[in-house]
mmCIF file of C-alpha atoms in Angstrom:
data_model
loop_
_atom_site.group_PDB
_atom_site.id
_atom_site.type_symbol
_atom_site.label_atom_id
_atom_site.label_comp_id
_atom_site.label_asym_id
_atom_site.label_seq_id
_atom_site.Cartn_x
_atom_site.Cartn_y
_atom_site.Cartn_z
ATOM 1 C CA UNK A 68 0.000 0.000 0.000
ATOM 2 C CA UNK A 69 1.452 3.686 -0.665
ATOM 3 C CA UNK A 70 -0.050 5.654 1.549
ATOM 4 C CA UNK A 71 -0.536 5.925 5.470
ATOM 5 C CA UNK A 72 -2.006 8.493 7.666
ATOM 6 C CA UNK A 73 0.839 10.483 9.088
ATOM 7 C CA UNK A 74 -1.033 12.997 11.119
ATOM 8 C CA UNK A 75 -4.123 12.929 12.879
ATOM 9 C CA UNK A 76 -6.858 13.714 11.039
ATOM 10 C CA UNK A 77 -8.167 16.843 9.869
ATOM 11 C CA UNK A 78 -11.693 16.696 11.319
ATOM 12 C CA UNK A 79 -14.394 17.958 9.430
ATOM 13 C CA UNK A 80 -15.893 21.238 10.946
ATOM 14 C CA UNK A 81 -18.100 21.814 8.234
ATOM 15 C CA UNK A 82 -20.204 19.680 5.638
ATOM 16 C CA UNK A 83 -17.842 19.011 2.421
ATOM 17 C CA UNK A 84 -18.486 18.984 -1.052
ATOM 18 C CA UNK A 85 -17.425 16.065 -3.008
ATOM 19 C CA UNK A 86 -18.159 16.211 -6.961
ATOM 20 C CA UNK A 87 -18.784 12.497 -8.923
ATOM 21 C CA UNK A 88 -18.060 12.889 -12.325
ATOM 22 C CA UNK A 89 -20.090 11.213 -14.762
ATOM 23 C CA UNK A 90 -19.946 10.460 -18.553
ATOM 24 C CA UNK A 91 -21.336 8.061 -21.630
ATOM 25 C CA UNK A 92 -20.169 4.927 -20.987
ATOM 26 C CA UNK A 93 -18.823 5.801 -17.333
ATOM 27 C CA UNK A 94 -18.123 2.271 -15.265
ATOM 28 C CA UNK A 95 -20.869 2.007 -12.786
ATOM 29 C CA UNK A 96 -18.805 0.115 -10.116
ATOM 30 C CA UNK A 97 -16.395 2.593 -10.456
ATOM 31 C CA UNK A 98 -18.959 5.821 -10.022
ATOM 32 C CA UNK A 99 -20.887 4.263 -7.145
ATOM 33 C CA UNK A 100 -18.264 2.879 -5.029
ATOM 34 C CA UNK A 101 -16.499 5.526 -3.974
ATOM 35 C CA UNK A 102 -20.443 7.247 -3.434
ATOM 36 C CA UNK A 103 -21.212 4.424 -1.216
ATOM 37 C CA UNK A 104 -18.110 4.922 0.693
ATOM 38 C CA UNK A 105 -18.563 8.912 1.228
ATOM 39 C CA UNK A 106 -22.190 8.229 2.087
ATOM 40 C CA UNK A 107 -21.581 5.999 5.095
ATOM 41 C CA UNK A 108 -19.185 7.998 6.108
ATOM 42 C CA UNK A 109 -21.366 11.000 6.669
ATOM 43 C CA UNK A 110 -24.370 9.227 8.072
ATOM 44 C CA UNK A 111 -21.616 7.482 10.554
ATOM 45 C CA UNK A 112 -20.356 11.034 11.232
ATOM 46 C CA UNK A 113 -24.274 12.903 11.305
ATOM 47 C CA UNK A 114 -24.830 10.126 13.948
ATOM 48 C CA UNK A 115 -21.682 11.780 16.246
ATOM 49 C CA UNK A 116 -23.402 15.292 15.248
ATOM 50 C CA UNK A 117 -20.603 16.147 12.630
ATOM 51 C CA UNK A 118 -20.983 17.845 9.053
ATOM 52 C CA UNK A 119 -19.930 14.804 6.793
ATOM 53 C CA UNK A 120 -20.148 14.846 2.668
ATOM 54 C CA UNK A 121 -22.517 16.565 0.489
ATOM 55 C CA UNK A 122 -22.446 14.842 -2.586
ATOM 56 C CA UNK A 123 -23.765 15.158 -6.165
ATOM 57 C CA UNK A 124 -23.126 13.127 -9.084
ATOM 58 C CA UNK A 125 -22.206 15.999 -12.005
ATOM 59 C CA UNK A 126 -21.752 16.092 -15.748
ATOM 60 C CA UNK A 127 -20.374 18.613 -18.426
ATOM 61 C CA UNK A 128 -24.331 19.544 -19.004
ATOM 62 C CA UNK A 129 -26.374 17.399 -16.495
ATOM 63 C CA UNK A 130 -29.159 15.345 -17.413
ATOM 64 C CA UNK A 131 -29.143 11.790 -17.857
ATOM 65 C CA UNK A 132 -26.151 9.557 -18.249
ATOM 66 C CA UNK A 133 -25.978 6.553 -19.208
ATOM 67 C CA UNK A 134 -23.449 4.030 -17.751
ATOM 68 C CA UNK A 135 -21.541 1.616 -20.153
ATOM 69 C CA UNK A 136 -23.608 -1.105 -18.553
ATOM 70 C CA UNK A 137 -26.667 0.782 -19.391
ATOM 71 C CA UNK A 138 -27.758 2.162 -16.262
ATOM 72 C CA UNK A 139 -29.276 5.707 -15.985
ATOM 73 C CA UNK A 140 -27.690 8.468 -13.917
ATOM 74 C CA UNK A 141 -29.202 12.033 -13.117
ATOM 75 C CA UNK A 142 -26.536 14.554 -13.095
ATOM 76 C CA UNK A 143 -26.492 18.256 -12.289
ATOM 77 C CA UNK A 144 -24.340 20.585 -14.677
ATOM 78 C CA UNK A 145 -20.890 21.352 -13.558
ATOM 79 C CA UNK A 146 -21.652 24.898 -14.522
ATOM 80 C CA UNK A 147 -23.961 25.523 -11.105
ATOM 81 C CA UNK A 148 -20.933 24.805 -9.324
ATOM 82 C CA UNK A 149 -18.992 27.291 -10.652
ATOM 83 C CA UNK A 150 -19.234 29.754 -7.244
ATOM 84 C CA UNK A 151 -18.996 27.179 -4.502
ATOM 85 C CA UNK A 152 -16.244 25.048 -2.972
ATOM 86 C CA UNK A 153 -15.270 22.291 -4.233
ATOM 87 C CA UNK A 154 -13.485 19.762 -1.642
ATOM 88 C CA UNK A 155 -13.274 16.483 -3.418
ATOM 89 C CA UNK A 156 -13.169 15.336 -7.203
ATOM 90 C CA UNK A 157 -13.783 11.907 -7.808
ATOM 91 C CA UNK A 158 -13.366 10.941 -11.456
ATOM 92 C CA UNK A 159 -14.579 7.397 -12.778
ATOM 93 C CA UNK A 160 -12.787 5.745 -15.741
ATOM 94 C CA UNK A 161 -14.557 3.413 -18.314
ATOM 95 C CA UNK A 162 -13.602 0.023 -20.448
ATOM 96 C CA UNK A 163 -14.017 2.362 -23.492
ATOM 97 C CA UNK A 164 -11.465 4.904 -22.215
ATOM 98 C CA UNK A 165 -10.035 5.797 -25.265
ATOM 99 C CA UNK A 166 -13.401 6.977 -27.271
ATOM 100 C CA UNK A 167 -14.298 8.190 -23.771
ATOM 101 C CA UNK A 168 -10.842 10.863 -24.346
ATOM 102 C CA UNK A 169 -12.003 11.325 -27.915
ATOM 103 C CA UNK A 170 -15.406 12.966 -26.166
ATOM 104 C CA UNK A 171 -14.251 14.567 -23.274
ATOM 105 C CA UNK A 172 -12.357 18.039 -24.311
ATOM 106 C CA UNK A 173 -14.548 20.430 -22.443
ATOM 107 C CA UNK A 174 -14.454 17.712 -19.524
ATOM 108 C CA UNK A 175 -10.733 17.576 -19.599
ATOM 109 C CA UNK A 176 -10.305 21.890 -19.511
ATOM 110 C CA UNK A 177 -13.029 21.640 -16.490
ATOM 111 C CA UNK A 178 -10.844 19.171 -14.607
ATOM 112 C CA UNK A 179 -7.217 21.178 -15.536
ATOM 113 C CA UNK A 180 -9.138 24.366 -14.096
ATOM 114 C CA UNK A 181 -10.182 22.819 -11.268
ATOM 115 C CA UNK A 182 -6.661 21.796 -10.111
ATOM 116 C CA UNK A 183 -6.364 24.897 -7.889
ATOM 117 C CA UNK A 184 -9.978 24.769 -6.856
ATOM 118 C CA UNK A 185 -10.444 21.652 -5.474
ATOM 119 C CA UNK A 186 -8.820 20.429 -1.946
ATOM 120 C CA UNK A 187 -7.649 16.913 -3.953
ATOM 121 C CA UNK A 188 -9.259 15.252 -7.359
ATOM 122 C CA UNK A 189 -8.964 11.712 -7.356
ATOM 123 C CA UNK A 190 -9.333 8.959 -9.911
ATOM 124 C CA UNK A 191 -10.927 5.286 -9.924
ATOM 125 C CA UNK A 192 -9.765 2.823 -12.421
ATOM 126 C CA UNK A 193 -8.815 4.055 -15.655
ATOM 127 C CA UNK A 194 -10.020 7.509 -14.893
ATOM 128 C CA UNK A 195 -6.649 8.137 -14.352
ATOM 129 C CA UNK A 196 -6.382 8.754 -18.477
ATOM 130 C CA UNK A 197 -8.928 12.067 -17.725
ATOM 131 C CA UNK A 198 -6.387 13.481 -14.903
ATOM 132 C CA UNK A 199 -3.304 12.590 -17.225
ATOM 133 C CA UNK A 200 -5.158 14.159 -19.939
ATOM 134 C CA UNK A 201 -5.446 17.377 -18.244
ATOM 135 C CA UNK A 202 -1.905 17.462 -17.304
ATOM 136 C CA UNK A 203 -2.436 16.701 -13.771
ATOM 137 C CA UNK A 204 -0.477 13.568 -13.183
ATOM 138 C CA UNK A 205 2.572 14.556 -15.234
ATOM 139 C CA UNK A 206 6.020 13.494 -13.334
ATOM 140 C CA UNK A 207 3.915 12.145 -10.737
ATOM 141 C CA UNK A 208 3.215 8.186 -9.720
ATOM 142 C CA UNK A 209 -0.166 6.947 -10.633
ATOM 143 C CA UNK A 210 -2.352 3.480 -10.078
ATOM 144 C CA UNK A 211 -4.708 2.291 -13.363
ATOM 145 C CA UNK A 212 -6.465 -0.896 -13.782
ATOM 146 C CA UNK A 213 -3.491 -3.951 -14.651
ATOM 147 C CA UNK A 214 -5.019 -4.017 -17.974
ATOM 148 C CA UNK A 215 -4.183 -0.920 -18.703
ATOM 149 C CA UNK A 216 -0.382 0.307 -17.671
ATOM 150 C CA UNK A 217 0.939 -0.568 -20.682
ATOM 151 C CA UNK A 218 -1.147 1.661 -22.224
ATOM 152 C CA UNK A 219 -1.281 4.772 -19.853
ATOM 153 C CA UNK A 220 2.563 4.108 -20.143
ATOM 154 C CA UNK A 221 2.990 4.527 -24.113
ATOM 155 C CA UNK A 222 0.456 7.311 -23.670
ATOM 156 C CA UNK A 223 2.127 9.737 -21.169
ATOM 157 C CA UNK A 224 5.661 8.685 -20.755
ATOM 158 C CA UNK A 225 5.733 11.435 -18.022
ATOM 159 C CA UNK A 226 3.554 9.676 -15.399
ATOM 160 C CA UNK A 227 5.275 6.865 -13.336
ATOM 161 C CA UNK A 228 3.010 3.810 -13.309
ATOM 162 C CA UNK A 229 2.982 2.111 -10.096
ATOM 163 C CA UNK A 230 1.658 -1.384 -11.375
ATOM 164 C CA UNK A 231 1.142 -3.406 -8.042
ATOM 165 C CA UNK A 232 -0.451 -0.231 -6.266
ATOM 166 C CA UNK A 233 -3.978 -0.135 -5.109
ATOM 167 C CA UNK A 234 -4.138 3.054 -4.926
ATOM 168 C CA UNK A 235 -1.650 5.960 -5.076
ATOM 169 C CA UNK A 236 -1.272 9.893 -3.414
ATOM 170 C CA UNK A 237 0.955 12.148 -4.624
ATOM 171 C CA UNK A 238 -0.022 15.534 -3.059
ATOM 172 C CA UNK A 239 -3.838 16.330 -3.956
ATOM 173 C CA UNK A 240 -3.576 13.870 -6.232
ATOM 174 C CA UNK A 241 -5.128 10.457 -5.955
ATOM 175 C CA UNK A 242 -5.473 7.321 -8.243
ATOM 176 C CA UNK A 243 -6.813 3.722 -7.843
ATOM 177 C CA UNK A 244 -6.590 0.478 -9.432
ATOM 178 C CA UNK A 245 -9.316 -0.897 -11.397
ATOM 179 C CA UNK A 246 -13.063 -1.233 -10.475
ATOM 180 C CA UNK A 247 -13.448 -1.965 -6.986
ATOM 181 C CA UNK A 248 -10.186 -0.042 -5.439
ATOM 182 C CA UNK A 249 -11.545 2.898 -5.842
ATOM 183 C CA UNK A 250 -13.511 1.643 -3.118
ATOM 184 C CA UNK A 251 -10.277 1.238 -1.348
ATOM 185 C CA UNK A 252 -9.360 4.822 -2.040
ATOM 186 C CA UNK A 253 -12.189 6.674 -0.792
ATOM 187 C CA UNK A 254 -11.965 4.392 2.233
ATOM 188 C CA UNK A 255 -8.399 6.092 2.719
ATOM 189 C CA UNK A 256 -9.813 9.530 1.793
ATOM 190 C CA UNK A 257 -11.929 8.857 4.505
ATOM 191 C CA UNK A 258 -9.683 8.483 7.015
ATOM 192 C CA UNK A 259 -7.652 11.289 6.523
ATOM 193 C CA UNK A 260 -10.358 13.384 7.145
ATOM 194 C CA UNK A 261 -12.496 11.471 9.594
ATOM 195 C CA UNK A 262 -10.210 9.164 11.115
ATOM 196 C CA UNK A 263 -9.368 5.517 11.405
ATOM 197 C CA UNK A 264 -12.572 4.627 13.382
ATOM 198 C CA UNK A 265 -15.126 6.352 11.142
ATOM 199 C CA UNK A 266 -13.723 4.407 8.329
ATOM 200 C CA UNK A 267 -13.685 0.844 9.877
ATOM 201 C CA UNK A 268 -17.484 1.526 10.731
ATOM 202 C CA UNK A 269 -17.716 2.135 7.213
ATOM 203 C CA UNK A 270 -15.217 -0.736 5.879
ATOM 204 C CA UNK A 271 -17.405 -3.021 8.148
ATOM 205 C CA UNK A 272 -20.785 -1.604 6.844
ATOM 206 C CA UNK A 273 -19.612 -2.804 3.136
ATOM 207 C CA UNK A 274 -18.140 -5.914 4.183
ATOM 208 C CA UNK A 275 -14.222 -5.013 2.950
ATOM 209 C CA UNK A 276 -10.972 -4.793 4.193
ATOM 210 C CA UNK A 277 -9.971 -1.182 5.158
ATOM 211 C CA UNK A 278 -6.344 -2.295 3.703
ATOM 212 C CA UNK A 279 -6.647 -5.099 1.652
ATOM 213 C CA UNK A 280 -3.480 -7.647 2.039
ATOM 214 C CA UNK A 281 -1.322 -7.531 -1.570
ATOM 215 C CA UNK A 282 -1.388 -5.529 -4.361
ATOM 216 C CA UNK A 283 -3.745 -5.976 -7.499
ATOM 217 C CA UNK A 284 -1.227 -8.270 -8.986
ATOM 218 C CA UNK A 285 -2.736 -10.704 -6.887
ATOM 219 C CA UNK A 286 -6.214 -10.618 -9.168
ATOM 220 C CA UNK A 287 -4.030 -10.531 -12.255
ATOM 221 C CA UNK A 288 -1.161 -12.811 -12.352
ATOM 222 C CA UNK A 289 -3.010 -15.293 -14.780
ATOM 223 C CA UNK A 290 -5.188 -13.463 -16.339
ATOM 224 C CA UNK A 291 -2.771 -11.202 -17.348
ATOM 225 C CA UNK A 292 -0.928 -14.205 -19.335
ATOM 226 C CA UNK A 293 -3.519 -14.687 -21.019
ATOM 227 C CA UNK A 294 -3.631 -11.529 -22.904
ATOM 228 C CA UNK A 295 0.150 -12.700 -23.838
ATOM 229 C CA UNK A 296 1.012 -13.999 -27.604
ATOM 230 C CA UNK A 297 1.932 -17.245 -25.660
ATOM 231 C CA UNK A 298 -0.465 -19.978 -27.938
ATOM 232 C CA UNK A 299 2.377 -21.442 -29.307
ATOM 233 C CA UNK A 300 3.194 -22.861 -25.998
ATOM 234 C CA UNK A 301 -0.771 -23.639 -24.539
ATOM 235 C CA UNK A 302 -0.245 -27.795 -24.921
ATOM 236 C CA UNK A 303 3.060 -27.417 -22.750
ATOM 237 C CA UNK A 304 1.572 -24.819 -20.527
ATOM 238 C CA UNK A 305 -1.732 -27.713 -20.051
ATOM 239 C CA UNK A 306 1.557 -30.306 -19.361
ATOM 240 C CA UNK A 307 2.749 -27.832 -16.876
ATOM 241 C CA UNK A 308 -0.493 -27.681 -14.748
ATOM 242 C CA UNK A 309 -0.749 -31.398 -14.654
ATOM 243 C CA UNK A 310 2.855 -32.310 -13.500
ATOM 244 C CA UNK A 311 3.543 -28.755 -11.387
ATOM 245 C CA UNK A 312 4.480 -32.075 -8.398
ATOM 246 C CA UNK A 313 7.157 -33.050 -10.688
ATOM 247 C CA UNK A 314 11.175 -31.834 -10.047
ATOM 248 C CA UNK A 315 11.787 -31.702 -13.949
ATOM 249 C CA UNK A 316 10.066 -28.382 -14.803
ATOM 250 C CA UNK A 317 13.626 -27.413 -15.435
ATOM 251 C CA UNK A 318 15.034 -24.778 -18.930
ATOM 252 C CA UNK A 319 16.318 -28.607 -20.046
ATOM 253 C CA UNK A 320 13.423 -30.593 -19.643
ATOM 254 C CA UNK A 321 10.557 -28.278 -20.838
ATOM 255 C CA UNK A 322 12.721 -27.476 -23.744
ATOM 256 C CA UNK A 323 13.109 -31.360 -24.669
ATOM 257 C CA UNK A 324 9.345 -31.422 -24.316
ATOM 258 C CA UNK A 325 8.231 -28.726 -27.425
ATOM 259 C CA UNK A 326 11.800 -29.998 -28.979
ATOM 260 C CA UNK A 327 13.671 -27.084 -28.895
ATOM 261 C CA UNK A 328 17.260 -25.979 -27.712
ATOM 262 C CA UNK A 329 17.477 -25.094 -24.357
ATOM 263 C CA UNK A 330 18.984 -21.623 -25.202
ATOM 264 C CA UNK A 331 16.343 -20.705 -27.581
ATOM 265 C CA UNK A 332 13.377 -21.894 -25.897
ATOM 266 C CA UNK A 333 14.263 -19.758 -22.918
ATOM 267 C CA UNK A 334 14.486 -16.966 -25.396
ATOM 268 C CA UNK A 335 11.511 -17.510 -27.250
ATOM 269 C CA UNK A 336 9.459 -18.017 -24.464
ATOM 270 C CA UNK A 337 10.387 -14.765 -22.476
ATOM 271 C CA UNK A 338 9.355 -12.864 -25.534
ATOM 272 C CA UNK A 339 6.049 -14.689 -26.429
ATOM 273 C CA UNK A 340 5.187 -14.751 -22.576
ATOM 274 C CA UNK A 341 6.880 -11.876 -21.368
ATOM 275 C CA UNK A 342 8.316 -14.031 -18.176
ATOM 276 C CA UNK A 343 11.350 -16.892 -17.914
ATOM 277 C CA UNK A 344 10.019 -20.396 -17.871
ATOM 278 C CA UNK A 345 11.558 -20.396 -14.501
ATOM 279 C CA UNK A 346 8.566 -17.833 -13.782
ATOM 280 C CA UNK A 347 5.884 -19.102 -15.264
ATOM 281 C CA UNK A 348 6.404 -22.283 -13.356
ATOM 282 C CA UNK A 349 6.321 -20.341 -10.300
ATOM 283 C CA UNK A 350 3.417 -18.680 -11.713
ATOM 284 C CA UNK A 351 1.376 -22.057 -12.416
ATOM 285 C CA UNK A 352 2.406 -23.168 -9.140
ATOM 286 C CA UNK A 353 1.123 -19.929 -7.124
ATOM 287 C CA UNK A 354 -1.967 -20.452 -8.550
ATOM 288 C CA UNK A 355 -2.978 -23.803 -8.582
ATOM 289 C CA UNK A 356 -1.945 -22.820 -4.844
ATOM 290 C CA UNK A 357 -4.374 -20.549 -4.568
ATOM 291 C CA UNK A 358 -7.595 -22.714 -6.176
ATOM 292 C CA UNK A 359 -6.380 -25.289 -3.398
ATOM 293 C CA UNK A 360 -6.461 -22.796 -0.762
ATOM 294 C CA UNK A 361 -10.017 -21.168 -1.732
ATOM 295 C CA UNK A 362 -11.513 -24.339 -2.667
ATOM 296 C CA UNK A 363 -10.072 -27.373 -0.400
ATOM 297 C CA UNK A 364 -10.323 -28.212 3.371
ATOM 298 C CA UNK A 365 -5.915 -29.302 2.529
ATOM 299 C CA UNK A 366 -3.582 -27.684 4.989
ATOM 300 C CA UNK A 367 -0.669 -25.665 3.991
ATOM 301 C CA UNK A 368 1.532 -27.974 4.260
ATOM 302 C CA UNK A 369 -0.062 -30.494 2.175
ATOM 303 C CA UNK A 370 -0.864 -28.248 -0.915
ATOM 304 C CA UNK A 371 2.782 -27.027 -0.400
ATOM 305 C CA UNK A 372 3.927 -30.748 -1.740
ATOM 306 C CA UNK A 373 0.952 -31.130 -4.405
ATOM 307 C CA UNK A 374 1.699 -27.489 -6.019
ATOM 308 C CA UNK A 375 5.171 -28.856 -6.105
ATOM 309 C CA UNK A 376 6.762 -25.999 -3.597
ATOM 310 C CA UNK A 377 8.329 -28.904 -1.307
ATOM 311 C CA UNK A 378 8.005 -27.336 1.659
ATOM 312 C CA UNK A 379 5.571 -24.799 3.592
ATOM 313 C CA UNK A 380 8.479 -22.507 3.890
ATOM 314 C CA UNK A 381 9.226 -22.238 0.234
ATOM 315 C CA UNK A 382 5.612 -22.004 -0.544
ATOM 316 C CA UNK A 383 5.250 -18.953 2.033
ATOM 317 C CA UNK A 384 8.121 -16.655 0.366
ATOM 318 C CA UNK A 385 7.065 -17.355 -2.658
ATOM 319 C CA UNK A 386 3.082 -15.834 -1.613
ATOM 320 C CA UNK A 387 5.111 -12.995 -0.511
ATOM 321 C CA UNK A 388 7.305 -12.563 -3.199
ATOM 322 C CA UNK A 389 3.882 -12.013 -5.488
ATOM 323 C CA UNK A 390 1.458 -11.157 -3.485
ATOM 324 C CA UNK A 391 2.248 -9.685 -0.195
ATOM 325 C CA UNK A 392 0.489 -11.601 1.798
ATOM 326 C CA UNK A 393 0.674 -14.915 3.518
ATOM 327 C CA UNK A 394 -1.125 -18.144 2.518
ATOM 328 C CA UNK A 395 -2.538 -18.494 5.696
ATOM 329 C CA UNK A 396 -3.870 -14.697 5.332
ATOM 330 C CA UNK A 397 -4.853 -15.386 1.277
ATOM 331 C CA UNK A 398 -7.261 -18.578 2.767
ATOM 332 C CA UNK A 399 -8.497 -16.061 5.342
ATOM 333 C CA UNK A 400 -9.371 -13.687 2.995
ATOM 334 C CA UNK A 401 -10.489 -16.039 0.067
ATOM 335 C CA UNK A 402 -11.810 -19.122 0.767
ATOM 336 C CA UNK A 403 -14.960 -20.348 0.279
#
């Protein structure tokens, strides 16, 4: 996690204003978390007789949005809040992104003026591409959904992608991973202002962690090689998961298997895959590790030996190494 509370809280003395920023083919999940977040917050705060949030969900014009999953949202007009203070932007991102940038000029100059207005603007997801956009991001560290570093990377080479981050500060400046951290980030947001208590009330109210264990690599690992030009090696990869028990998954042996030299399979499978076979065998390991630990009443010890790890030990650095947590805390967390 990159951020921490240093301070105590700045306790709100007066209701705050936090803006939701809404578009065609905005992510639901992504708009509404964070609002669920900000609401519980203030009607855990009203209860103690303190100003929480006032919050509206806004729009370059207002009217009705519709969200890329086809939901309708009413939005009032950015324009009426031209006069009033601002405290909080939270800007959504969407899976069409890119025709979503295409769209969003005017949107873009609001949110570059705003800058100065606003106490801190904040992005879920790949909203981060609306704050880069507006040049608000550039030379800082940012969080986007896994899916889409690579892109907000080629895009502005300025911003430095934190890839495992759920969510990122850098001064007023705040960006999640995809989806569901920016549930994560408001719960942060949260308590900076209100303070640790206020925001387990409201982490317990919607069932989540108020600091997950592990980074969002740990939702990714696999699916993320999947989006790989790695085809040409699916029947060995199928081998792989069947034998991951077996001590041969060595360079040598997996390289006698799709009858190649050692030295060029373990070049041509870095660049279709992107990782060493060493890796990937880790990889296949880790997660039929996981499955076993979600889905089977085995002990750590025993799905240590079946994943092929050898040991608990080996299997526990190796959950660390990738996902920064524990396997006894990943069970905790994720099993059925």
């Amino acid at each position: 996690m990159t951020y921490t509370p240093k301070k105590q809280p700045n306790r709100l003395q007066q209701p705050r204003t936090v803006l939701f920023v809404a578009f065609p083919d905005v992510g639901l999940l992504d708009l509404t978390g964070a609002q669920t977040v900000f609401w519980a917050a203030s009607k855990y705060m009203e209860q103690r007789g303190l100003p929480g949030y006032v919050r509206h969900t806004v729009s370059m014009d207002g009217g009705l949005i519709h969200s890329v999953e086809g939901v309708g949202v009413q939005t009032d007009a950015l324009r009426t809040f031209r006069n009033r203070a601002i405290d909080t932007i939270v800007v959504p991102g969407s899976p069409h992104i890119t025709d979503v940038l295409e769209h969003s000029t005017k949107l873009v100059g609001w949110l570059g003026r705003s800058a100065d207005k606003a106490r801190r603007i904040a992005s879920v997801c790949s909203g981060a591409f609306l704050l880069a956009q507006a040049g608000l991001l550039e030379g800082k560290r940012a969080a986007t959904h896994w899916a889409m570093c690579d892109m907000l990377e080629e895009r502005f080479p300025a911003i430095s992608i934190d890839r495992d981050a759920i969510f990122v500060q850098q001064g007023k400046m705040w960006t999640s991973a995809g989806v569901s951290a920016g549930i994560d980030l408001a719960l942060a947001m949260v308590e900076a202002d209100c303070g640790r208590d206020i925001a387990m009330k409201v982490a317990r109210e919607l069932v989540v962690f108020l600091k997950r264990p592990g980074g969002q690599s740990q939702f990714s690992v696999m699916l993320q090689s999947q989006t790989e030009d790695s085809a040409a090696f699916d029947s060995l990869h199928a081998w792989i998961t069947d034998n991951l028990d077996s001590e041969e998954l060595t360079v040598d042996f997996l390289a006698e298997k799709v009858n190649m030299s050692p030295r060029n399979f373990a070049r041509v499978y870095k660049q279709k895959t992107g990782r060493t076979p060493a890796k990937a065998v880790e990889i296949f390991r880790l997660e039929a590790a996981r499955r076993l630990l979600e889905e089977s009443g085995r002990n750590v010890e025993q799905i240590a030996r079946q994943c092929g790890f050898g040991d608990e030990e080996r299997m526990r650095i190796t959950f660390q190494r990738n996902l920064a947590v524990s396997p006894s805390d990943y069970r905790k967390r994720f099993a059925a």
